[in-house]
Amino acid sequence: MDHVIRVRGLCTRFGDHIVHEDLDLDVRRGEILGVVGGSGTGKSVLLRQIIGLLDPAEGEIEVLGEPVRDTSPEAFRRLRRRWGVMFQGGALFSSLSVRENVEAPMREQFDLPDEFRETLAAIKVRMVGLPENAMDKRPSELSGGMRKRAGFARAIALDPEIVFLDEPTAGLDPIGAAALDSLVAQLRDALGLTVFLVTHDLDTLHAICDRVAVLAERRVLAIGTLDELRAVDHPWIRDYFGGPRGRAAAGEH
Amino acid sequence: MTDAPFEISDDTLRLSGELSLGRVARMQIPDHLPVDRIDLDSVEKLDTAGAWFLVQLSERAGGASIHGATPSQTALIETVRRSAGAAEDPPEDHVTLRGGTVALGHIVWDGIRDVLGLTAFLGRFVAELGQLLRHPTRLRGVSLVHHMQAAGLDAVPIVTLMAFLIGVVVAFQGSAQLERFGAEIFVVDLIAISVLRELGILLTAIIVAGRSASAFTAAIGTMKMREEVDALRALGLDPDVVLVAPRILALIIMLPILGILANIAGLAGGATMAWIDLGIAPGAFADRIVTGIGAWHLAVGLIKAPFFALIIGLVGCRNGLRVGGDAESLGRLTSTSVVTSIFLVIAADAVFSIFFALMGV
């Protein structure tokens, strides 16, 4: 099996507080992996460590076969080009328009003619389903859902191989959340992405995730399809997937 | 072009190699393409930019069909074809006389609205102050003291140092001129009048404007961006009471005190220089001030202090509340705060000068 992300023996400590201890995780090429866990189990921390924003205390992290830690700045720059990240609130640059936000990574990584870059950015903005008039708006003029879409457009600006999404559907209405889910699945098929998705949204897990990793007890407690996870006998997993919301989400799909 | 991947034979355009962003950017679409098939068999990698390039090629060739794509490549090409959209030409900006006039009108109108807005804000603050006088318990005591320390006490070192140096400079320049007339003793009058009436309080106000107007705008503006101001309103708390009143009141209380300290430091600086340069002993310097300089000179300076404080506080707080959703507006309004408050302080000082001249004090 071709693994695009490989985490081994990861330990994370904040002072005396231990977040991860000896955590292992593999992500397969082309899959949509959902990462779930209670608040404070270090889901977002794990995401930030994989993309090199945070340095763990111990452990190895390999993305696309290259180490994220202990690498030269030049090699890390080349590696960073091959993934895209969408942060929780979209994290759009507030002084740039939506199109300029999508252009930003292209401008940084490639020396492209202006017109070509604008055309490509416009394609990406339309791909994520934003209306034509959103192109030149500032992020503060957009609704929460549109901001997430714009953040997604910026994440896929360079045709990355992996996309990291931090709670993409949080704060969206059910219709907007479902639309974003199908957008992620659709673009995964079109662009051949691998998606690493941190979420709390049970509907998202059911709708698009190929596998789900459960973070609990400072490690990946279980990983597998939803059916496999339901068979796991662990109080937290039982409560999560067997609770009223979990059952409701399962019943619909 | 050296790496052109084109190869045309039998109405078929064969493409090879990578069709990716870095390469496509350097390729040009030929004007004339006599093909009706595009073959991708030997294309190794295709990304969005490559797919867009293919769509353009196929259109240029009059709708040539694309063959040899893998299912995922077909999906990508279809997605891009749907998203390519109409090539729109952005409306060009022509600078016309009419456009220029309209722009000028907007600038004037915005300026007027700005002045009106500041006046309205002053009105709100005065009304709020009236409320606070009737119900003093509504005043946030802790917040007031905190801002008195941040805007007042913490500014003491820089304000006194600056005033001391100004006293030195005035004494030095004055003595060089007055010595030529043998009127060295009048350097005392020069220092006392200029420092007490104008320089002490004006320069203090300018430093406080730079320190506190910017701090007020940045602090309130950040709260506005993070929706904390909305949260206050939603909790039934008035931002004017919680955020604005303590800051402005703290300045109104502290600026006169800073002004007095600046006056003392300025006179000390002047006296030091007069002693060193002209040999006027500190005792004689003090005597001359007590007998020769009226108390009105001190009063004229200090009367202005609360007004300057009001200007600085109002401009700083109001600009903070005007911050929008983006980081740029925070930076722009913070610098506007400093510039506007310093300008208004100097303008107000000019008005006071004329007023006191007419009143004969």
Coordinates of C-alpha atoms in Angstrom, one line a residue:
Chain A
M1 CA 0.0 0.0 0.0
D2 CA 1.3 3.4 -1.0
H3 CA 1.4 5.7 2.1
V4 CA 1.6 9.4 1.5
I5 CA 1.8 10.3 5.2
R6 CA 3.6 8.2 7.7
V7 CA 3.8 9.2 11.4
R8 CA 5.8 7.0 13.8
G9 CA 6.3 7.3 17.5
L10 CA 5.1 10.8 17.8
C11 CA 5.2 12.4 21.2
T12 CA 3.8 15.9 22.0
R13 CA 4.1 17.7 25.3
F14 CA 3.1 21.1 26.4
G15 CA 4.9 21.5 29.7
D16 CA 3.6 18.7 31.9
H17 CA 0.6 18.1 29.7
I18 CA 1.1 15.1 27.4
V19 CA -1.0 15.3 24.2
H20 CA 0.4 12.5 22.1
E21 CA 2.4 9.5 23.2
D22 CA 3.9 7.1 20.7
L23 CA 1.3 7.9 18.1
D24 CA 1.5 6.1 14.7
L25 CA -0.6 7.0 11.7
D26 CA -0.6 6.0 8.0
V27 CA -2.5 7.8 5.3
R28 CA -3.0 6.0 1.9
R29 CA -2.7 7.7 -1.4
G30 CA -6.0 8.9 -2.8
E31 CA -8.1 8.4 0.3
I32 CA -10.2 10.8 2.3
L33 CA -9.2 10.2 5.9
G34 CA -11.3 11.7 8.7
V35 CA -9.6 12.4 12.0
V36 CA -12.0 12.5 15.0
G37 CA -11.5 12.8 18.7
G38 CA -12.7 14.6 21.8
S39 CA -11.8 18.2 22.4
G40 CA -8.2 18.5 23.5
T41 CA -7.0 15.2 22.0
G42 CA -4.7 17.0 19.7
K43 CA -6.3 16.7 16.3
S44 CA -5.4 20.1 15.1
V45 CA -2.0 19.8 16.8
L46 CA -1.3 16.6 14.8
L47 CA -2.3 18.4 11.6
R48 CA 0.0 21.3 12.4
Q49 CA 2.9 18.9 13.1
I50 CA 2.4 17.1 9.9
I51 CA 2.6 20.3 7.9
G52 CA 5.6 21.5 9.9
L53 CA 4.1 24.4 11.8
L54 CA 4.7 22.8 15.1
D55 CA 7.6 20.7 16.1
P56 CA 6.8 17.6 18.2
A57 CA 8.9 16.5 21.1
E58 CA 9.8 13.1 19.5
G59 CA 8.9 11.1 16.5
E60 CA 9.2 10.8 12.8
I61 CA 6.9 12.4 10.2
E62 CA 7.2 11.6 6.6
V63 CA 5.1 13.1 3.9
L64 CA 5.3 11.8 0.3
G65 CA 8.3 9.9 1.3
E66 CA 10.3 12.9 2.6
P67 CA 10.9 13.8 6.2
V68 CA 9.1 16.9 7.5
R69 CA 11.5 17.4 10.5
D70 CA 15.2 17.7 10.2
T71 CA 15.2 18.7 6.6
S72 CA 16.9 21.5 4.8
P73 CA 14.8 24.7 4.3
E74 CA 15.1 24.2 0.5
A75 CA 13.8 20.6 0.6
F76 CA 11.0 21.6 2.9
R77 CA 10.0 24.4 0.5
R78 CA 9.8 22.0 -2.3
L79 CA 7.8 19.6 -0.2
R80 CA 5.4 22.3 1.0
R81 CA 4.5 23.0 -2.6
R82 CA 3.0 19.6 -2.8
W83 CA 0.3 20.1 -0.1
G84 CA -2.4 22.6 0.5
V85 CA -3.9 23.6 3.9
M86 CA -7.3 25.0 4.7
F87 CA -7.5 26.4 8.3
Q88 CA -10.5 26.4 10.5
G89 CA -11.7 29.9 9.8
G90 CA -10.4 29.9 6.3
A91 CA -7.5 32.1 7.3
L92 CA -7.8 34.2 4.2
F93 CA -5.5 37.2 3.9
S94 CA -8.0 40.0 4.8
S95 CA -6.4 42.7 2.7
L96 CA -6.5 40.7 -0.5
S97 CA -9.5 39.8 -2.7
V98 CA -10.6 36.2 -3.1
R99 CA -8.9 35.9 -6.4
E100 CA -5.7 37.4 -5.1
N101 CA -5.8 35.0 -2.1
V102 CA -5.8 32.1 -4.6
E103 CA -3.1 33.7 -6.6
A104 CA -0.9 34.2 -3.5
P105 CA 0.6 30.6 -3.4
M106 CA 1.2 30.7 -7.2
R107 CA 2.9 34.1 -6.9
E108 CA 5.1 32.7 -4.1
Q109 CA 6.1 29.5 -5.8
F110 CA 6.2 30.1 -9.5
D111 CA 7.1 33.0 -11.8
L112 CA 4.0 33.1 -14.0
P113 CA 2.7 35.8 -16.3
D114 CA 0.0 37.9 -14.6
E115 CA -2.7 37.0 -17.1
F116 CA -2.1 33.3 -16.9
R117 CA -2.0 33.4 -13.1
E118 CA -5.3 35.3 -13.0
T119 CA -7.0 32.9 -15.4
L120 CA -5.9 29.9 -13.3
A121 CA -7.0 31.5 -10.1
A122 CA -10.4 32.2 -11.6
I123 CA -10.7 28.6 -12.6
K124 CA -10.0 27.5 -9.1
V125 CA -12.5 30.0 -7.6
R126 CA -15.2 28.7 -10.0
M127 CA -14.2 25.1 -9.3
V128 CA -15.1 25.5 -5.6
G129 CA -18.5 26.9 -6.6
L130 CA -18.1 30.5 -5.7
P131 CA -20.2 32.9 -7.8
E132 CA -18.5 35.2 -10.3
N133 CA -19.1 38.3 -8.3
A134 CA -17.2 36.9 -5.3
M135 CA -14.0 37.0 -7.3
D136 CA -13.0 40.5 -6.4
K137 CA -14.6 40.7 -2.9
R138 CA -12.6 40.9 0.3
P139 CA -12.9 38.0 2.8
S140 CA -14.8 40.3 5.2
E141 CA -17.5 40.7 2.7
L142 CA -18.1 37.0 2.4
S143 CA -20.4 34.7 4.4
G144 CA -18.8 31.9 6.5
G145 CA -19.5 29.2 3.9
M146 CA -18.1 31.3 1.1
R147 CA -15.0 32.0 3.1
K148 CA -14.5 28.2 3.6
R149 CA -14.8 27.7 -0.1
A150 CA -12.4 30.4 -0.8
G151 CA -10.0 28.9 1.7
F152 CA -10.4 25.6 -0.1
A153 CA -9.7 27.2 -3.5
R154 CA -6.5 28.6 -2.0
A155 CA -5.5 25.2 -0.6
I156 CA -5.8 23.6 -4.1
A157 CA -4.3 26.5 -5.9
L158 CA -1.1 24.6 -6.8
D159 CA -2.7 21.3 -7.6
P160 CA -1.4 19.7 -4.4
E161 CA -1.2 16.0 -3.9
I162 CA -2.5 16.2 -0.3
V163 CA -5.0 18.6 1.1
F164 CA -5.3 19.2 4.9
L165 CA -8.7 20.4 6.0
D166 CA -9.3 21.6 9.6
E167 CA -13.0 21.3 10.4
P168 CA -14.2 22.3 6.9
T169 CA -17.9 22.1 7.7
A170 CA -17.8 23.6 11.2
G171 CA -20.2 26.5 11.5
L172 CA -22.0 25.8 8.2
D173 CA -25.7 25.1 7.8
P174 CA -26.5 21.5 6.8
I175 CA -27.1 22.3 3.2
G176 CA -23.8 24.3 2.9
A177 CA -22.0 21.5 4.8
A178 CA -23.3 18.8 2.5
A179 CA -22.4 20.9 -0.5
L180 CA -18.8 21.3 0.8
D181 CA -18.6 17.6 1.5
S182 CA -19.6 16.7 -2.1
L183 CA -17.2 19.4 -3.4
V184 CA -14.3 17.8 -1.5
A185 CA -15.2 14.3 -2.8
Q186 CA -15.7 15.6 -6.4
L187 CA -12.3 17.5 -6.4
R188 CA -10.6 14.5 -4.9
D189 CA -11.8 12.4 -7.9
A190 CA -10.9 15.2 -10.4
L191 CA -7.6 16.2 -9.0
G192 CA -6.5 12.9 -7.5
L193 CA -6.1 14.4 -4.1
T194 CA -5.4 12.7 -0.8
V195 CA -7.5 14.4 1.9
F196 CA -6.6 14.7 5.6
L197 CA -9.7 16.0 7.3
V198 CA -10.1 16.9 10.9
T199 CA -13.8 17.1 11.7
H200 CA -16.5 16.6 14.2
D201 CA -19.2 16.3 11.6
L202 CA -20.6 12.8 11.7
D203 CA -22.4 13.5 8.4
T204 CA -19.1 14.3 6.7
L205 CA -17.6 11.0 8.0
H206 CA -20.5 9.0 6.6
A207 CA -20.7 10.9 3.3
I208 CA -17.2 11.1 2.1
C209 CA -14.6 9.6 4.4
D210 CA -13.0 6.3 3.2
R211 CA -11.4 5.7 6.6
V212 CA -11.7 7.3 10.0
A213 CA -8.9 7.6 12.6
V214 CA -10.0 8.0 16.2
L215 CA -7.6 10.0 18.4
A216 CA -8.0 9.1 22.1
E217 CA -5.8 8.1 25.0
R218 CA -2.9 10.1 23.4
R219 CA -2.7 7.9 20.3
V220 CA -4.7 6.7 17.3
L221 CA -7.0 4.4 19.1
A222 CA -8.5 2.8 16.0
I223 CA -8.5 3.4 12.3
G224 CA -10.7 1.9 9.6
T225 CA -14.0 2.2 7.8
L226 CA -17.0 3.3 9.9
D227 CA -18.3 -0.2 10.0
E228 CA -15.1 -1.5 11.3
L229 CA -15.0 1.2 14.0
R230 CA -18.6 0.4 15.1
A231 CA -17.4 -3.0 15.9
V232 CA -14.6 -1.7 18.2
D233 CA -15.5 -2.2 21.8
H234 CA -14.3 1.1 23.5
P235 CA -16.5 3.3 25.6
W236 CA -15.6 6.6 23.8
I237 CA -16.0 5.1 20.3
R238 CA -19.3 3.5 21.3
D239 CA -20.5 6.8 22.7
Y240 CA -19.3 8.7 19.6
F241 CA -20.8 6.5 16.9
G242 CA -23.6 5.0 18.9
G243 CA -24.9 8.2 20.5
P244 CA -28.1 9.8 19.2
R245 CA -26.3 11.9 16.7
G246 CA -24.1 9.1 15.5
R247 CA -27.1 6.8 15.0
A248 CA -29.1 9.5 13.3
A249 CA -26.2 10.2 10.8
A250 CA -25.8 6.5 10.2
G251 CA -29.5 6.0 9.6
E252 CA -29.5 8.5 6.8
H253 CA -26.8 7.0 4.8
Chain B
M1 CA 10.5 26.9 -28.4
T2 CA 12.7 24.0 -27.4
D3 CA 10.4 22.0 -25.3
A4 CA 7.3 22.3 -27.4
P5 CA 5.4 19.1 -27.0
F6 CA 3.5 19.4 -30.3
E7 CA 3.7 16.9 -33.0
I8 CA 1.1 17.1 -35.7
S9 CA 0.3 14.3 -38.1
D10 CA -2.8 13.1 -39.9
D11 CA -5.0 15.8 -38.3
T12 CA -3.9 14.6 -34.9
L13 CA -2.0 16.7 -32.4
R14 CA 0.2 14.5 -30.2
L15 CA 1.2 15.9 -26.8
S16 CA 4.0 14.4 -24.7
G17 CA 5.7 14.9 -21.4
E18 CA 4.4 16.8 -18.4
L19 CA 1.5 19.2 -18.8
S20 CA 1.9 21.0 -15.5
L21 CA 1.8 24.5 -14.2
G22 CA 5.5 25.2 -14.5
R23 CA 5.7 24.0 -18.1
V24 CA 2.4 25.2 -19.5
A25 CA 3.3 28.8 -18.4
R26 CA 6.1 28.8 -20.9
M27 CA 4.1 27.3 -23.8
Q28 CA 2.2 29.3 -26.4
I29 CA -0.9 28.2 -28.3
P30 CA -0.2 28.4 -32.1
D31 CA -2.6 30.7 -33.9
H32 CA -3.4 28.1 -36.6
L33 CA -4.2 24.5 -35.6
P34 CA -5.4 22.3 -38.5
V35 CA -6.3 19.3 -36.3
D36 CA -9.5 17.6 -35.2
R37 CA -7.9 15.1 -32.7
I38 CA -5.8 15.8 -29.7
D39 CA -3.9 12.7 -28.4
L40 CA -2.7 12.4 -24.8
D41 CA -1.3 8.9 -24.9
S42 CA 2.3 10.0 -24.0
V43 CA 1.3 12.7 -21.5
E44 CA 2.8 11.8 -18.1
K45 CA 1.3 14.3 -15.7
L46 CA -1.7 16.6 -16.1
D47 CA -2.7 19.3 -13.6
T48 CA -5.3 22.0 -13.7
A49 CA -3.1 24.3 -15.7
G50 CA -2.4 21.5 -18.2
A51 CA -6.1 20.8 -18.4
W52 CA -6.9 24.4 -19.1
F53 CA -4.2 24.4 -21.8
L54 CA -5.9 21.4 -23.4
V55 CA -9.3 23.1 -23.3
Q56 CA -7.8 26.2 -25.0
L57 CA -6.0 24.0 -27.6
S58 CA -9.2 22.2 -28.4
E59 CA -11.2 25.4 -28.8
R60 CA -8.5 27.0 -31.0
A61 CA -8.6 24.0 -33.3
G62 CA -12.3 24.4 -33.7
G63 CA -13.5 21.9 -31.1
A64 CA -11.0 19.1 -31.6
S65 CA -11.8 16.0 -29.5
I66 CA -9.4 14.8 -26.8
H67 CA -8.3 11.2 -26.9
G68 CA -6.2 9.0 -24.8
A69 CA -6.9 10.5 -21.4
T70 CA -7.2 8.3 -18.4
P71 CA -10.6 8.5 -16.5
S72 CA -9.2 10.8 -13.9
Q73 CA -7.7 13.0 -16.5
T74 CA -11.0 13.2 -18.3
A75 CA -12.7 14.1 -15.1
L76 CA -10.2 16.9 -14.5
I77 CA -10.5 18.2 -18.1
E78 CA -14.3 18.3 -17.7
T79 CA -14.1 20.1 -14.4
V80 CA -11.8 22.7 -15.8
R81 CA -13.9 23.1 -19.0
R82 CA -17.0 23.8 -16.8
S83 CA -15.0 26.2 -14.6
A84 CA -13.1 28.0 -17.4
G85 CA -15.9 30.5 -17.9
A86 CA -16.1 33.3 -20.3
A87 CA -12.9 35.2 -20.7
E88 CA -14.0 38.5 -19.3
D89 CA -12.3 41.8 -19.9
P90 CA -12.1 43.9 -16.8
P91 CA -13.6 47.3 -17.4
E92 CA -10.8 49.7 -18.1
D93 CA -10.4 52.7 -15.9
H94 CA -10.3 55.9 -18.0
V95 CA -9.5 59.0 -16.1
T96 CA -12.1 61.5 -17.3
L97 CA -12.9 65.0 -16.2
R98 CA -16.2 63.7 -14.9
G99 CA -14.6 60.9 -13.0
G100 CA -12.1 63.2 -11.5
T101 CA -14.8 65.6 -10.4
V102 CA -16.8 62.8 -8.9
A103 CA -13.7 61.6 -7.0
L104 CA -13.0 65.1 -5.7
G105 CA -16.6 65.3 -4.6
H106 CA -16.3 62.0 -2.7
I107 CA -13.1 63.2 -1.0
V108 CA -14.8 66.5 0.1
W109 CA -17.9 64.7 1.2
D110 CA -16.0 62.1 3.1
G111 CA -14.0 64.8 4.8
I112 CA -17.2 66.6 5.9
R113 CA -18.7 63.4 7.1
D114 CA -15.6 62.7 9.1
V115 CA -15.9 66.0 10.9
L116 CA -19.6 65.5 11.5
G117 CA -18.9 61.9 12.7
L118 CA -16.3 63.2 15.2
T119 CA -18.7 65.9 16.4
A120 CA -21.4 63.3 16.9
F121 CA -19.0 61.1 18.8
L122 CA -18.1 64.1 21.0
G123 CA -21.8 64.6 21.7
R124 CA -22.2 61.0 22.6
F125 CA -19.3 61.2 25.0
V126 CA -20.6 64.4 26.6
A127 CA -24.0 62.8 27.1
E128 CA -22.3 59.7 28.5
L129 CA -20.3 62.0 30.9
G130 CA -23.6 63.6 32.1
Q131 CA -25.0 60.1 32.8
L132 CA -21.8 59.2 34.7
L133 CA -22.1 62.3 36.8
R134 CA -25.6 61.4 37.8
H135 CA -24.7 57.7 38.4
P136 CA -21.0 57.7 39.3
T137 CA -21.2 54.0 40.2
R138 CA -21.5 53.1 36.5
L139 CA -17.9 54.3 35.9
R140 CA -15.4 51.5 35.6
G141 CA -13.0 52.4 38.3
V142 CA -10.5 49.6 37.7
S143 CA -10.4 50.3 34.0
L144 CA -10.0 54.1 34.6
V145 CA -7.0 53.5 36.9
H146 CA -5.5 51.1 34.5
H147 CA -5.6 53.5 31.7
M148 CA -4.4 56.3 33.9
Q149 CA -1.3 54.2 34.5
A150 CA -0.9 53.1 30.9
A151 CA -1.5 56.5 29.3
G152 CA -0.2 58.7 32.1
L153 CA 2.2 57.3 34.6
D154 CA 4.1 55.2 32.0
A155 CA 4.6 58.3 29.9
V156 CA 6.3 60.3 32.7
P157 CA 9.9 59.4 31.9
I158 CA 9.7 60.3 28.2
V159 CA 7.6 63.4 28.7
T160 CA 9.9 64.9 31.4
L161 CA 13.1 64.0 29.5
M162 CA 11.7 65.7 26.3
A163 CA 10.6 68.8 28.3
F164 CA 14.0 69.1 30.0
L165 CA 15.8 69.0 26.6
I166 CA 13.4 71.5 25.1
G167 CA 14.2 73.8 28.1
V168 CA 17.9 73.4 27.3
V169 CA 17.4 74.2 23.6
V170 CA 15.3 77.3 24.2
A171 CA 17.8 78.6 26.8
F172 CA 20.7 78.0 24.5
Q173 CA 19.2 79.6 21.4
G174 CA 17.8 82.5 23.5
S175 CA 21.0 83.3 25.3
A176 CA 22.9 83.5 22.0
Q177 CA 20.6 86.1 20.7
L178 CA 19.9 88.1 23.9
E179 CA 23.6 88.2 24.8
R180 CA 24.1 90.6 21.8
F181 CA 21.8 93.2 23.4
G182 CA 23.2 92.6 26.9
A183 CA 19.8 91.4 27.9
E184 CA 20.8 88.0 29.2
I185 CA 18.4 88.1 32.2
F186 CA 15.4 88.1 29.8
V187 CA 16.3 84.5 28.9
V188 CA 14.4 83.6 32.0
D189 CA 11.3 85.3 30.7
L190 CA 11.8 83.6 27.3
I191 CA 12.1 80.2 28.8
A192 CA 9.3 80.6 31.3
I193 CA 6.8 82.1 28.9
S194 CA 7.5 79.7 26.0
V195 CA 7.6 76.6 28.2
L196 CA 4.6 77.4 30.4
R197 CA 2.3 78.9 27.8
E198 CA 3.1 76.7 24.8
L199 CA 5.9 74.2 24.5
G200 CA 5.4 72.2 27.7
I201 CA 1.8 71.3 27.2
L202 CA 1.9 71.2 23.4
L203 CA 4.8 68.8 23.2
T204 CA 3.4 66.7 26.0
A205 CA 0.1 66.4 24.0
I206 CA 2.0 65.4 20.9
I207 CA 3.8 62.6 22.7
V208 CA 0.7 61.4 24.3
A209 CA -1.1 61.5 21.0
G210 CA 1.6 59.3 19.5
R211 CA 1.5 56.9 22.4
S212 CA -2.1 56.7 23.4
A213 CA -4.2 57.6 20.4
S214 CA -2.5 54.7 18.5
A215 CA -2.9 52.4 21.5
F216 CA -6.6 53.2 21.9
T217 CA -7.3 52.6 18.2
A218 CA -5.3 49.4 18.1
A219 CA -6.8 48.0 21.2
I220 CA -10.4 48.9 20.5
G221 CA -10.0 48.0 16.8
T222 CA -8.7 44.5 17.6
M223 CA -11.7 44.0 19.9
K224 CA -13.9 45.2 17.1
M225 CA -12.3 42.7 14.6
R226 CA -12.7 39.8 17.0
E227 CA -16.4 40.7 17.6
E228 CA -15.7 41.5 21.2
V229 CA -17.4 44.9 20.8
D230 CA -20.5 43.1 19.5
A231 CA -20.3 40.7 22.4
L232 CA -20.4 43.7 24.8
R233 CA -23.4 45.1 23.1
A234 CA -25.1 41.7 23.1
L235 CA -24.5 41.5 26.9
G236 CA -26.2 44.8 27.3
L237 CA -23.0 46.6 28.0
D238 CA -22.4 49.9 26.2
P239 CA -19.0 50.1 24.6
D240 CA -19.1 53.8 25.1
V241 CA -19.2 53.2 28.9
V242 CA -16.9 50.2 29.1
L243 CA -14.3 51.1 26.5
V244 CA -14.4 54.7 25.6
A245 CA -15.3 56.7 28.8
P246 CA -12.5 55.2 31.0
R247 CA -9.9 55.9 28.3
I248 CA -10.9 59.5 27.6
L249 CA -11.4 60.3 31.3
A250 CA -8.0 58.8 32.1
L251 CA -6.4 61.1 29.6
I252 CA -8.3 64.2 30.8
I253 CA -7.1 63.5 34.3
M254 CA -3.5 62.6 33.4
L255 CA -2.6 65.1 30.7
P256 CA -2.7 68.2 33.0
I257 CA -0.5 66.3 35.5
L258 CA 1.9 65.4 32.7
G259 CA 1.8 69.0 31.6
I260 CA 2.8 70.2 35.1
L261 CA 5.7 67.7 35.2
A262 CA 6.7 68.8 31.7
N263 CA 6.7 72.5 32.8
I264 CA 8.9 71.7 35.9
A265 CA 11.3 69.6 33.7
G266 CA 11.4 72.3 31.1
L267 CA 12.1 75.1 33.6
A268 CA 14.8 72.9 35.2
G269 CA 16.4 72.3 31.8
G270 CA 16.3 76.0 31.0
A271 CA 17.7 77.0 34.5
T272 CA 20.5 74.5 34.1
M273 CA 21.5 75.9 30.7
A274 CA 21.2 79.5 31.9
W275 CA 23.4 78.7 34.8
I276 CA 26.1 77.0 32.7
D277 CA 26.0 79.3 29.7
L278 CA 25.1 82.7 31.3
G279 CA 26.0 82.2 34.9
I280 CA 22.5 83.0 36.1
A281 CA 22.3 81.2 39.4
P282 CA 19.2 78.9 40.0
G283 CA 18.2 81.2 42.9
A284 CA 18.1 84.3 40.7
F285 CA 16.3 82.3 38.0
A286 CA 13.6 81.3 40.5
D287 CA 13.4 84.9 41.8
R288 CA 12.9 86.3 38.4
I289 CA 10.1 83.8 37.6
V290 CA 8.3 84.6 40.9
T291 CA 8.4 88.4 40.4
G292 CA 8.4 88.8 36.7
I293 CA 6.1 86.0 35.3
G294 CA 2.4 86.2 36.0
A295 CA 0.5 83.1 37.2
W296 CA -1.6 83.5 34.0
H297 CA 1.1 82.1 31.9
L298 CA 0.9 78.9 33.8
A299 CA -2.9 78.9 33.7
V300 CA -3.0 79.5 30.0
G301 CA -0.9 76.4 29.4
L302 CA -2.8 74.2 31.8
I303 CA -6.3 75.3 30.7
K304 CA -5.5 73.8 27.3
A305 CA -4.6 70.3 28.7
P306 CA -8.0 68.8 29.2
F307 CA -9.1 69.9 25.7
F308 CA -6.1 68.4 24.1
A309 CA -6.8 65.2 26.1
L310 CA -10.3 65.2 24.9
I311 CA -9.2 65.5 21.3
I312 CA -6.7 62.7 21.5
G313 CA -9.1 60.4 23.3
L314 CA -12.0 61.0 21.0
V315 CA -10.0 60.5 17.8
G316 CA -8.2 57.4 19.1
C317 CA -11.4 55.7 20.4
R318 CA -13.6 56.7 17.5
N319 CA -11.1 55.3 14.9
G320 CA -10.9 52.1 16.9
L321 CA -14.6 51.7 16.7
R322 CA -14.5 52.3 12.9
V323 CA -12.1 49.4 12.2
G324 CA -13.7 46.9 9.8
G325 CA -13.1 43.2 9.3
D326 CA -9.6 43.3 7.8
A327 CA -6.2 43.8 9.2
E328 CA -5.4 46.6 6.8
S329 CA -8.1 48.9 8.1
L330 CA -6.7 48.5 11.6
G331 CA -3.2 49.7 10.4
R332 CA -4.6 52.5 8.3
L333 CA -6.9 53.8 11.1
T334 CA -4.1 53.6 13.7
S335 CA -1.9 55.8 11.7
T336 CA -4.8 58.1 10.9
S337 CA -5.5 58.4 14.6
V338 CA -2.0 59.6 15.3
V339 CA -1.9 62.1 12.4
T340 CA -5.4 63.4 13.0
S341 CA -5.0 63.8 16.7
I342 CA -1.7 65.6 16.4
F343 CA -3.1 67.9 13.7
L344 CA -6.2 68.7 15.7
V345 CA -4.1 69.4 18.8
I346 CA -2.0 71.9 17.0
A347 CA -5.0 73.5 15.3
A348 CA -6.7 73.8 18.7
D349 CA -3.6 75.3 20.1
A350 CA -3.7 78.0 17.4
V351 CA -7.3 78.7 18.2
F352 CA -6.5 79.0 21.9
S353 CA -3.6 81.4 21.1
I354 CA -5.9 83.7 19.2
F355 CA -8.5 83.5 21.9
F356 CA -6.1 84.4 24.7
A357 CA -4.6 87.2 22.6
L358 CA -8.0 88.7 22.1
M359 CA -8.8 88.3 25.8
G360 CA -5.5 90.0 26.6
V361 CA -4.0 87.3 28.9

